[in-house]
Amino acid sequence: GAVVSQHPSWVICKSGTSVKIECRSLDFQATTMFWYRQFPKQSLMLMATSNEGSKATYEQGVEKDKFLINHASLTLSTLTVTSAHPEDSSFYICSARRTGNTDTQYFGPGTRLTVL
Amino acid sequence: TQLLEQSPQFLSIQEGENLTVYCNSSSVFSSLQWYRQEPGEGPVLLVTVVTGGEVKKLKRLTFQFGDARKDSSLHITAAQPGDTGLYLCAGRNTGFQKLVFGTGTRLLVSP
């Protein structure tokens, strides 16, 4: 099976600092990865689509300068929350689509970010 | 914006009962998926349906895709405490990369 990992699984940071979250496809190559945000007891909200070697596509209302996405290789995408504030506290989930397969996305276990 | 509305939002039942979760949209989807998510974890894919009217069974779970490919349902027979979780439908439209998630149904099955 395809495995997607996220690191860290949880992080607590002070307001104003930046936090980087990694998403890795462990046993397959992923040209496209997706970043989602989930508030407590709510569904997943797509933040951006990350394509290897090109700029990410952000959903409406998501600040690209605040949520920096880098997809430098076929197995790694990173999301950096810059100048984090308490309202950025959330559960961030990535998913990866295997190169050549457009139907299936494999989801990571999520990263819980708490900003104090 | 494509919206997928799920109902009910929350369901609390006793072990052994049957239940149905609905996923409705005004948009047509080329495929629709159902996921189950437990607290603090990522969603896990249960099934993908692609053909209008398609019915798929996964043990005690039965999934149906509407004839017009705008809606879907998930039926659980003889629910067990292990079925507890957040159930999410997600649709993909032809030509679009992204998956649109439904509003979610939180299921609690008590022993």
Short mmCIF file of C-alpha atoms in Angstrom, two decimals:
data_model
loop_
_atom_site.label_atom_id
_atom_site.label_comp_id
_atom_site.label_asym_id
_atom_site.label_seq_id
_atom_site.Cartn_x
_atom_site.Cartn_y
_atom_site.Cartn_z
CA GLY A 1 0.00 0.00 0.00
CA ALA A 2 0.95 3.61 -0.47
CA VAL A 3 2.12 5.40 2.66
CA VAL A 4 2.25 9.10 3.31
CA SER A 5 3.99 10.44 6.38
CA GLN A 6 3.90 13.84 8.03
CA HIS A 7 6.40 15.39 10.37
CA PRO A 8 6.01 16.53 13.01
CA SER A 9 2.80 14.88 14.21
CA TRP A 10 2.24 17.75 16.59
CA VAL A 11 3.93 21.06 17.30
CA ILE A 12 3.48 23.88 19.76
CA CYS A 13 4.99 27.23 18.95
CA LYS A 14 4.93 30.82 20.11
CA SER A 15 3.02 33.48 18.27
CA GLY A 16 5.15 35.16 15.60
CA THR A 17 7.37 32.17 14.86
CA SER A 18 7.34 30.04 11.72
CA VAL A 19 6.63 26.34 11.58
CA LYS A 20 7.50 23.90 8.80
CA ILE A 21 5.48 20.74 8.22
CA GLU A 22 6.80 17.99 5.96
CA CYS A 23 4.75 15.60 3.87
CA ARG A 24 6.49 12.58 2.34
CA SER A 25 5.30 9.82 0.06
CA LEU A 26 7.31 6.87 1.34
CA ASP A 27 6.95 4.23 -1.35
CA PHE A 28 5.74 6.07 -4.42
CA GLN A 29 6.36 9.20 -6.42
CA ALA A 30 3.83 11.98 -6.18
CA THR A 31 3.75 14.72 -8.78
CA THR A 32 0.85 16.33 -6.98
CA MET A 33 0.28 16.80 -3.28
CA PHE A 34 -2.52 18.59 -1.48
CA TRP A 35 -2.64 20.47 1.79
CA TYR A 36 -5.79 20.56 3.87
CA ARG A 37 -6.79 22.25 7.07
CA GLN A 38 -9.31 20.85 9.51
CA PHE A 39 -10.88 22.66 12.45
CA PRO A 40 -12.27 20.65 15.38
CA LYS A 41 -15.34 18.63 14.48
CA GLN A 42 -15.33 19.97 10.93
CA SER A 43 -14.52 18.61 7.51
CA LEU A 44 -11.32 19.03 5.52
CA MET A 45 -10.80 22.30 3.71
CA LEU A 46 -8.40 22.34 0.78
CA MET A 47 -5.75 25.02 1.15
CA ALA A 48 -3.57 24.46 -1.88
CA THR A 49 -2.45 22.07 -4.56
CA SER A 50 1.27 21.50 -4.76
CA ASN A 51 2.88 20.40 -8.02
CA GLU A 52 6.45 19.18 -8.14
CA GLY A 53 8.75 21.75 -9.67
CA SER A 54 6.19 24.51 -9.99
CA LYS A 55 4.32 27.02 -7.88
CA ALA A 56 1.47 25.86 -5.71
CA THR A 57 -2.12 26.74 -6.55
CA TYR A 58 -3.90 28.27 -3.59
CA GLU A 59 -7.62 28.15 -2.89
CA GLN A 60 -9.55 31.36 -2.59
CA GLY A 61 -9.04 33.03 0.77
CA VAL A 62 -5.77 31.25 1.57
CA GLU A 63 -2.83 33.63 1.92
CA LYS A 64 0.07 32.33 -0.13
CA ASP A 65 2.59 34.51 1.69
CA LYS A 66 1.48 33.10 5.02
CA PHE A 67 1.30 29.46 4.00
CA LEU A 68 4.42 28.79 1.96
CA ILE A 69 4.43 25.55 0.01
CA ASN A 70 7.46 23.94 -1.56
CA HIS A 71 7.37 20.72 -3.59
CA ALA A 72 10.99 20.31 -4.57
CA SER A 73 10.99 16.57 -5.17
CA LEU A 74 8.59 13.83 -6.18
CA THR A 75 8.39 12.55 -2.63
CA LEU A 76 8.41 15.68 -0.48
CA SER A 77 6.22 18.74 -0.04
CA THR A 78 6.55 21.22 2.79
CA LEU A 79 4.09 23.69 4.26
CA THR A 80 5.55 26.58 6.25
CA VAL A 81 3.21 28.62 8.41
CA THR A 82 4.92 31.97 8.68
CA SER A 83 4.47 34.37 11.57
CA ALA A 84 2.01 32.02 13.18
CA HIS A 85 -0.87 33.32 15.27
CA PRO A 86 -3.28 31.51 17.58
CA GLU A 87 -5.94 31.47 14.86
CA ASP A 88 -3.58 29.34 12.74
CA SER A 89 -3.91 26.56 15.30
CA SER A 90 -5.47 23.66 13.47
CA PHE A 91 -5.00 20.12 12.18
CA TYR A 92 -3.08 20.16 8.90
CA ILE A 93 -3.34 17.14 6.63
CA CYS A 94 -1.52 16.46 3.40
CA SER A 95 -2.33 13.96 0.70
CA ALA A 96 -0.36 12.69 -2.25
CA ARG A 97 -1.47 11.46 -5.61
CA ARG A 98 0.67 8.78 -7.22
CA THR A 99 2.22 9.96 -10.48
CA GLY A 100 0.10 8.70 -13.38
CA ASN A 101 -2.92 7.88 -11.20
CA THR A 102 -5.48 10.67 -11.02
CA ASP A 103 -8.10 8.95 -8.94
CA THR A 104 -6.53 8.00 -5.67
CA GLN A 105 -5.12 10.30 -3.03
CA TYR A 106 -3.30 8.89 -0.05
CA PHE A 107 -3.62 10.89 3.12
CA GLY A 108 -1.05 11.55 5.76
CA PRO A 109 -1.77 11.19 9.49
CA GLY A 110 -1.97 14.94 10.02
CA THR A 111 -0.06 17.50 12.05
CA ARG A 112 -1.64 19.30 14.96
CA LEU A 113 -0.37 22.85 15.28
CA THR A 114 -0.98 24.84 18.42
CA VAL A 115 0.12 28.46 18.48
CA LEU A 116 0.36 30.04 21.92
CA THR B 1 -17.98 26.45 -5.47
CA GLN B 2 -19.07 22.85 -5.36
CA LEU B 3 -20.74 21.87 -2.13
CA LEU B 4 -21.32 18.41 -0.74
CA GLU B 5 -23.84 18.38 2.06
CA GLN B 6 -23.93 15.42 4.37
CA SER B 7 -26.78 14.40 6.62
CA PRO B 8 -27.13 13.84 9.41
CA GLN B 9 -24.30 15.88 10.88
CA PHE B 10 -24.22 13.75 14.00
CA LEU B 11 -25.63 10.33 14.78
CA SER B 12 -25.57 8.51 18.10
CA ILE B 13 -26.88 4.95 18.06
CA GLN B 14 -26.69 1.67 19.95
CA GLU B 15 -24.65 -1.27 18.83
CA GLY B 16 -26.60 -3.46 16.42
CA GLU B 17 -28.66 -0.69 14.86
CA ASN B 18 -28.64 0.17 11.17
CA LEU B 19 -27.98 3.65 9.79
CA THR B 20 -27.72 5.58 6.55
CA VAL B 21 -25.60 8.64 5.82
CA TYR B 22 -26.41 10.83 2.85
CA CYS B 23 -24.16 12.96 0.68
CA ASN B 24 -25.89 15.41 -1.66
CA SER B 25 -24.81 17.98 -4.20
CA SER B 26 -26.20 19.99 -7.06
CA SER B 27 -23.04 19.22 -9.03
CA VAL B 28 -22.22 16.14 -11.06
CA PHE B 29 -19.12 14.23 -10.05
CA SER B 30 -17.07 11.83 -12.14
CA SER B 31 -16.29 9.84 -9.02
CA LEU B 32 -17.15 9.93 -5.37
CA GLN B 33 -15.25 8.55 -2.43
CA TRP B 34 -16.10 7.77 1.16
CA TYR B 35 -13.59 8.13 3.97
CA ARG B 36 -13.57 7.39 7.68
CA GLN B 37 -11.49 9.50 10.01
CA GLU B 38 -10.68 8.90 13.65
CA PRO B 39 -9.63 11.71 16.02
CA GLY B 40 -6.08 12.87 15.49
CA GLU B 41 -5.59 10.85 12.33
CA GLY B 42 -5.88 11.36 8.60
CA PRO B 43 -8.89 10.10 6.66
CA VAL B 44 -8.82 6.52 5.40
CA LEU B 45 -10.38 5.66 2.07
CA LEU B 46 -13.28 3.21 2.27
CA VAL B 47 -14.53 3.09 -1.29
CA THR B 48 -14.61 4.86 -4.66
CA VAL B 49 -17.73 4.81 -6.85
CA VAL B 50 -17.60 6.00 -10.45
CA THR B 51 -20.70 4.80 -12.28
CA GLY B 52 -24.19 6.24 -11.79
CA GLY B 53 -26.32 3.74 -9.88
CA GLU B 54 -23.29 1.77 -8.74
CA VAL B 55 -23.54 -0.16 -5.50
CA LYS B 56 -20.50 -1.41 -3.63
CA LYS B 57 -20.37 -3.48 -0.48
CA LEU B 58 -17.60 -3.63 2.06
CA LYS B 59 -18.58 -6.13 4.75
CA ARG B 60 -21.39 -4.38 6.67
CA LEU B 61 -21.07 -1.16 4.67
CA THR B 62 -23.05 -0.56 1.48
CA PHE B 63 -22.27 2.43 -0.73
CA GLN B 64 -24.46 3.71 -3.52
CA PHE B 65 -23.80 6.35 -6.15
CA GLY B 66 -26.89 8.15 -7.43
CA ASP B 67 -28.02 7.62 -11.01
CA ALA B 68 -27.25 11.24 -11.86
CA ARG B 69 -23.89 11.09 -10.02
CA LYS B 70 -24.88 14.00 -7.78
CA ASP B 71 -25.47 12.10 -4.58
CA SER B 72 -24.39 9.06 -2.64
CA SER B 73 -25.32 7.11 0.44
CA LEU B 74 -23.55 4.94 2.96
CA HIS B 75 -25.55 2.31 4.81
CA ILE B 76 -24.14 0.47 7.81
CA THR B 77 -25.80 -2.72 8.98
CA ALA B 78 -25.56 -3.83 12.60
CA ALA B 79 -23.27 -1.01 13.66
CA GLN B 80 -20.45 -1.76 16.07
CA PRO B 81 -18.49 0.53 18.41
CA GLY B 82 -15.53 0.19 16.05
CA ASP B 83 -17.57 2.02 13.40
CA THR B 84 -17.40 5.20 15.48
CA GLY B 85 -15.73 8.03 13.63
CA LEU B 86 -16.15 10.90 11.21
CA TYR B 87 -17.47 9.81 7.82
CA LEU B 88 -16.62 12.03 4.88
CA CYS B 89 -17.75 11.87 1.30
CA ALA B 90 -15.57 13.53 -1.32
CA GLY B 91 -16.27 14.16 -4.98
CA ARG B 92 -14.04 14.74 -7.92
CA ASN B 93 -15.16 16.50 -11.06
CA THR B 94 -13.88 15.60 -14.51
CA GLY B 95 -10.88 17.70 -15.42
CA PHE B 96 -10.30 18.96 -11.90
CA GLN B 97 -7.40 17.80 -9.83
CA LYS B 98 -8.92 18.47 -6.49
CA LEU B 99 -11.21 16.50 -4.26
CA VAL B 100 -14.15 18.35 -2.69
CA PHE B 101 -15.04 17.09 0.76
CA GLY B 102 -18.49 16.89 2.25
CA THR B 103 -19.48 18.51 5.51
CA GLY B 104 -18.98 15.26 7.44
CA THR B 105 -21.10 12.97 9.61
CA ARG B 106 -19.95 12.14 13.07
CA LEU B 107 -21.07 8.66 14.16
CA LEU B 108 -21.02 7.39 17.71
CA VAL B 109 -21.91 3.76 18.32
CA SER B 110 -22.38 2.87 21.95
CA PRO B 111 -22.05 -0.70 23.30
#
